[in-house]
Short mmCIF file of C-alpha atoms in Angstrom, two decimals:
data_model
loop_
_atom_site.label_atom_id
_atom_site.label_comp_id
_atom_site.label_asym_id
_atom_site.label_seq_id
_atom_site.Cartn_x
_atom_site.Cartn_y
_atom_site.Cartn_z
CA UNK A 776 36.01 38.82 -44.71
CA UNK A 777 32.92 40.44 -46.22
CA UNK A 778 29.26 39.42 -45.94
CA UNK A 779 27.78 39.54 -49.43
CA UNK A 780 24.39 37.82 -49.24
CA UNK A 781 21.92 36.59 -46.60
CA UNK A 782 18.97 34.29 -47.32
CA UNK A 783 16.30 33.62 -44.67
CA UNK A 784 13.18 31.48 -44.81
CA UNK A 785 11.06 30.45 -41.85
CA UNK A 786 13.45 32.08 -39.36
CA UNK A 787 11.60 34.04 -36.69
CA UNK A 788 9.67 36.87 -38.41
CA UNK A 789 10.86 35.95 -41.92
CA UNK A 790 8.11 33.60 -43.05
CA UNK A 791 8.69 33.86 -46.80
CA UNK A 792 12.08 33.48 -48.40
CA UNK A 793 13.91 36.76 -47.93
CA UNK A 794 17.20 37.65 -49.65
CA UNK A 795 19.42 40.52 -48.56
CA UNK A 796 22.30 41.51 -50.86
CA UNK A 797 24.96 43.54 -49.11
CA UNK A 798 26.34 45.65 -51.94
CA UNK A 799 29.43 47.79 -51.76
CA UNK A 800 28.93 50.61 -49.30
CA UNK A 801 26.27 48.99 -47.07
CA UNK A 802 27.45 49.21 -43.48
CA UNK A 803 24.21 49.12 -41.45
CA UNK A 804 20.55 48.16 -41.53
CA UNK A 805 18.09 50.71 -40.19
CA UNK A 806 14.34 50.75 -39.80
CA UNK A 807 11.50 51.30 -37.31
CA UNK A 808 10.89 49.06 -34.35
CA UNK A 809 9.35 45.69 -35.11
CA UNK A 810 10.69 45.35 -38.64
CA UNK A 811 13.00 42.45 -37.75
CA UNK A 812 16.42 44.11 -37.62
CA UNK A 813 17.45 42.09 -34.57
CA UNK A 814 16.18 38.91 -36.24
CA UNK A 815 18.63 39.54 -39.12
CA UNK A 816 21.48 39.69 -36.60
CA UNK A 817 20.17 36.56 -34.85
CA UNK A 818 20.00 34.71 -38.17
CA UNK A 819 23.68 35.44 -38.85
CA UNK A 820 24.69 34.28 -35.38
CA UNK A 821 22.48 31.21 -35.72
CA UNK A 822 23.86 30.09 -39.09
CA UNK A 823 27.41 30.55 -37.78
CA UNK A 824 26.73 27.95 -35.11
CA UNK A 825 25.35 29.77 -32.07
CA UNK A 826 24.27 27.10 -29.56
CA UNK A 827 22.71 29.30 -26.88
CA UNK A 828 18.99 29.91 -27.36
CA UNK A 829 19.15 32.80 -24.89
CA UNK A 830 21.80 34.49 -27.02
CA UNK A 831 19.21 34.37 -29.81
CA UNK A 832 16.55 35.87 -27.51
CA UNK A 833 14.65 32.62 -27.05
CA UNK A 834 14.08 29.89 -24.50
CA UNK A 835 14.96 27.05 -26.87
CA UNK A 836 16.18 26.62 -30.43
CA UNK A 837 12.64 25.89 -31.61
CA UNK A 838 11.82 29.53 -30.83
CA UNK A 839 13.95 30.52 -33.83
CA UNK A 840 11.49 28.81 -36.16
CA UNK A 841 8.56 30.83 -37.40
CA UNK A 842 5.72 28.75 -36.01
CA UNK A 843 2.08 28.73 -36.85
CA UNK A 844 1.70 25.20 -35.51
CA UNK A 845 1.79 23.78 -39.03
CA UNK A 846 4.34 22.89 -41.68
CA UNK A 847 2.56 24.98 -44.34
CA UNK A 848 3.70 28.48 -45.30
CA UNK A 849 0.06 29.43 -45.90
CA UNK A 850 -2.97 28.11 -44.10
CA UNK A 851 -6.64 28.05 -45.03
CA UNK A 852 -9.18 27.85 -42.23
CA UNK A 853 -12.64 26.48 -43.02
CA UNK A 854 -15.70 26.32 -40.81
CA UNK A 855 -19.03 24.74 -41.72
CA UNK A 856 -22.30 24.65 -39.83
CA UNK A 857 -25.14 22.35 -40.87
CA UNK A 858 -28.86 22.74 -40.33
CA UNK A 859 -28.88 20.18 -37.56
CA UNK A 860 -26.46 22.36 -35.58
CA UNK A 861 -23.40 20.21 -36.16
CA UNK A 862 -20.28 22.19 -37.01
CA UNK A 863 -16.87 21.22 -38.30
CA UNK A 864 -13.49 22.85 -38.86
CA UNK A 865 -10.75 22.20 -41.39
CA UNK A 866 -7.14 23.29 -41.73
CA UNK A 867 -5.93 23.28 -45.34
CA UNK A 868 -8.79 20.95 -46.19
CA UNK A 869 -8.05 18.51 -43.36
CA UNK A 870 -10.65 18.08 -40.61
CA UNK A 871 -9.48 19.37 -37.25
CA UNK A 872 -10.80 20.60 -33.90
CA UNK A 873 -11.68 24.12 -32.83
CA UNK A 874 -8.97 23.69 -30.22
CA UNK A 875 -6.42 23.14 -33.00
CA UNK A 876 -7.48 26.38 -34.72
CA UNK A 877 -7.31 28.39 -31.50
CA UNK A 878 -3.92 26.94 -30.58
CA UNK A 879 -2.61 27.62 -34.08
CA UNK A 880 -3.08 31.38 -33.78
CA UNK A 881 -2.02 31.89 -30.18
CA UNK A 882 0.41 34.82 -29.83
CA UNK A 883 0.14 35.65 -33.55
CA UNK A 884 -2.13 38.65 -33.03
CA UNK A 885 -4.80 36.97 -35.15
CA UNK A 886 -7.67 35.17 -33.54
CA UNK A 887 -11.25 35.33 -32.34
CA UNK A 888 -10.46 37.89 -29.64
CA UNK A 889 -7.03 39.09 -30.84
CA UNK A 890 -5.91 42.69 -30.60
CA UNK A 891 -5.30 42.96 -34.37
CA UNK A 892 -8.99 42.41 -35.23
CA UNK A 893 -11.28 44.95 -33.59
CA UNK A 894 -14.73 46.12 -34.61
CA UNK A 895 -15.98 49.68 -34.52
CA UNK A 896 -16.04 51.08 -31.02
CA UNK A 897 -13.88 48.32 -29.61
CA UNK A 898 -10.89 50.59 -29.02
CA UNK A 899 -12.96 53.10 -27.06
CA UNK A 900 -14.42 50.24 -25.08
CA UNK A 901 -10.94 48.93 -24.29
CA UNK A 902 -9.63 52.35 -23.30
CA UNK A 903 -12.58 52.95 -20.99
CA UNK A 904 -12.61 49.44 -19.49
CA UNK A 905 -11.03 48.37 -16.23
CA UNK A 906 -7.34 47.45 -16.17
CA UNK A 907 -8.12 43.78 -15.49
CA UNK A 908 -10.38 43.74 -18.58
CA UNK A 909 -7.53 45.02 -20.77
CA UNK A 910 -5.13 42.46 -19.40
CA UNK A 911 -6.07 39.76 -21.91
CA UNK A 912 -5.22 42.03 -24.85
CA UNK A 913 -1.91 43.04 -23.34
CA UNK A 914 -1.09 39.42 -22.59
CA UNK A 915 -1.88 38.47 -26.19
CA UNK A 916 0.33 41.27 -27.49
CA UNK A 917 3.15 40.36 -25.11
CA UNK A 918 3.05 36.71 -26.09
CA UNK A 919 1.90 35.56 -22.65
CA UNK A 920 -1.43 34.10 -23.73
CA UNK A 921 0.12 30.93 -25.17
CA UNK A 922 1.80 30.19 -21.86
CA UNK A 923 -1.40 30.86 -19.92
CA UNK A 924 -3.29 28.50 -22.22
CA UNK A 925 -0.56 25.91 -21.79
CA UNK A 926 -0.72 26.44 -18.04
CA UNK A 927 -4.49 25.92 -17.99
CA UNK A 928 -4.12 22.77 -20.10
CA UNK A 929 -1.37 21.53 -17.79
CA UNK A 930 -3.59 22.23 -14.77
CA UNK A 931 -6.47 20.35 -16.39
CA UNK A 932 -4.17 17.46 -17.18
CA UNK A 933 -2.88 17.58 -13.60
CA UNK A 934 -6.46 17.50 -12.28
CA UNK A 935 -7.19 14.58 -14.60
CA UNK A 936 -4.03 12.86 -13.41
CA UNK A 937 -5.01 13.40 -9.77
CA UNK A 938 -8.48 11.99 -10.50
CA UNK A 939 -6.85 9.01 -12.21
CA UNK A 940 -4.58 8.56 -9.18
CA UNK A 941 -7.63 8.55 -6.91
CA UNK A 942 -9.30 5.94 -9.13
CA UNK A 943 -6.09 3.94 -9.17
CA UNK A 944 -5.92 4.16 -5.37
CA UNK A 945 -9.49 2.81 -5.17
CA UNK A 946 -8.63 0.06 -7.64
CA UNK A 947 -5.47 -0.72 -5.68
CA UNK A 948 -7.45 -1.02 -2.45
CA UNK A 949 -9.94 -3.32 -4.16
CA UNK A 950 -7.13 -5.37 -5.66
CA UNK A 951 -5.45 -5.62 -2.26
CA UNK A 952 -8.73 -6.75 -0.74
CA UNK A 953 -9.10 -9.35 -3.48
CA UNK A 954 -5.49 -10.38 -2.99
CA UNK A 955 -6.16 -10.90 0.73
CA UNK A 956 -9.22 -13.01 -0.09
CA UNK A 957 -7.28 -14.97 -2.70
CA UNK A 958 -4.42 -15.48 -0.26
CA UNK A 959 -6.85 -16.89 2.30
CA UNK A 960 -8.39 -19.13 -0.34
CA UNK A 961 -4.93 -20.19 -1.45
CA UNK A 962 -4.04 -20.98 2.17
CA UNK A 963 -7.16 -23.09 2.52
CA UNK A 964 -6.41 -24.84 -0.76
CA UNK A 965 -2.83 -25.47 0.37
CA UNK A 966 -4.00 -26.92 3.71
CA UNK A 967 -6.59 -29.01 1.89
CA UNK A 968 -3.91 -30.34 -0.44
CA UNK A 969 -1.62 -31.12 2.50
CA UNK A 970 -4.40 -32.93 4.35
CA UNK A 971 -5.39 -34.76 1.17
CA UNK A 972 -1.81 -35.86 0.57
CA UNK A 973 -1.48 -37.03 4.18
CA UNK A 974 -4.79 -38.89 3.96
CA UNK A 975 -3.64 -40.44 0.71
CA UNK A 976 -0.43 -41.66 2.36
CA UNK A 977 -2.40 -43.08 5.29
CA UNK A 978 -4.82 -44.77 2.89
CA UNK A 979 -1.96 -46.30 0.92
CA UNK A 980 -0.29 -47.50 4.14
CA UNK A 981 -3.57 -49.02 5.34
CA UNK A 982 -4.15 -50.69 2.00
CA UNK A 983 -0.62 -52.12 2.05
CA UNK A 984 -1.12 -53.44 5.58
CA UNK A 985 -4.47 -55.00 4.66
CA UNK A 986 -2.84 -56.59 1.59
CA UNK A 987 -0.09 -58.09 3.73
CA UNK A 988 -2.67 -59.43 6.20
CA UNK A 989 -4.72 -60.92 3.36
CA UNK A 990 -1.64 -62.54 1.85
CA UNK A 991 -0.78 -64.00 5.23
CA UNK A 992 -4.35 -65.28 5.64
CA UNK A 993 -4.22 -66.80 2.16
CA UNK A 994 -1.01 -68.61 3.09
CA UNK A 995 -2.62 -69.91 6.28
CA UNK A 996 -5.75 -71.04 4.44
CA UNK A 997 -3.62 -72.67 1.74
CA UNK A 998 -1.70 -74.60 4.41
CA UNK A 999 -4.92 -75.59 6.17
CA UNK A 1000 -6.42 -76.67 2.85
CA UNK A 1001 -3.40 -78.85 2.09
CA UNK A 1002 -3.60 -80.47 5.53
CA UNK A 1003 -7.34 -81.02 5.19
CA UNK A 1004 -6.82 -82.58 1.74
CA UNK A 1005 -4.17 -84.91 3.19
CA UNK A 1006 -6.52 -85.90 6.06
CA UNK A 1007 -9.28 -86.49 3.50
CA UNK A 1008 -7.04 -88.74 1.44
CA UNK A 1009 -6.08 -90.77 4.53
CA UNK A 1010 -9.76 -91.04 5.52
CA UNK A 1011 -10.64 -92.18 2.03
CA UNK A 1012 -7.87 -94.79 2.13
CA UNK A 1013 -9.07 -95.97 5.55
CA UNK A 1014 -12.63 -96.15 4.27
CA UNK A 1015 -11.50 -98.16 1.27
CA UNK A 1016 -9.60 -100.55 3.54
CA UNK A 1017 -12.64 -100.95 5.79
CA UNK A 1018 -14.89 -101.64 2.83
CA UNK A 1019 -12.48 -104.32 1.60
CA UNK A 1020 -12.41 -105.85 5.04
CA UNK A 1021 -16.22 -105.84 5.24
CA UNK A 1022 -16.48 -107.49 1.85
CA UNK A 1023 -14.02 -110.14 2.95
CA UNK A 1024 -15.97 -110.89 6.08
CA UNK A 1025 -19.23 -111.12 4.11
CA UNK A 1026 -17.61 -113.60 1.75
CA UNK A 1027 -16.50 -115.77 4.62
CA UNK A 1028 -19.97 -115.69 6.12
CA UNK A 1029 -21.59 -116.68 2.88
CA UNK A 1030 -19.22 -119.60 2.55
#
């Protein structure tokens, strides 16, 4: 089997589409350090199905992609400052944050304080500075700066999370206190409802007893009324008989 042609685009250091034709007689690729010879080998292993990111000299497969933090092959950075002091940034004509710009160029060697952009006298200043002052440049060149930035962001997020946890703890304590108060109120409401229901049963029982007593009294009064009516009728009959007798006696006396 013979390798005839290799095309790479967006793989590691090969940003633009790169085509390598392996003509008859080509047995090796040579060049100075940093020209991407190892990336050519990695691209062949990758396209043939290599699944280990470490075998491709990366931590994950995403490391094989040439990343500028954007999907564009070319980027245009714009910064505007207005008279009122307000500034704005844009990436390929789209508004963005300064943080997005800074993150975009991490570990690329291009940036506000990157080692690839130095003014006159900067190199002498770096060479004569203290080792700790040169550390940032070395970290940028070694690709460590991105991880330090990510670490600082993670620490800030962790601090924010801890602050949120403290606020949540305070809220939880307040909610628990309110729950205790609501539970006491619910207990009082439950006891009130129980007492009300018991009072209602007692009231219904008393009303039923009073109704029965009234019905009994009505029956007694009805019986007494019937007896009194019968006595009245007998008295009226007796009175009528007496009146007839008196009239008879008067008639005899008049005769």
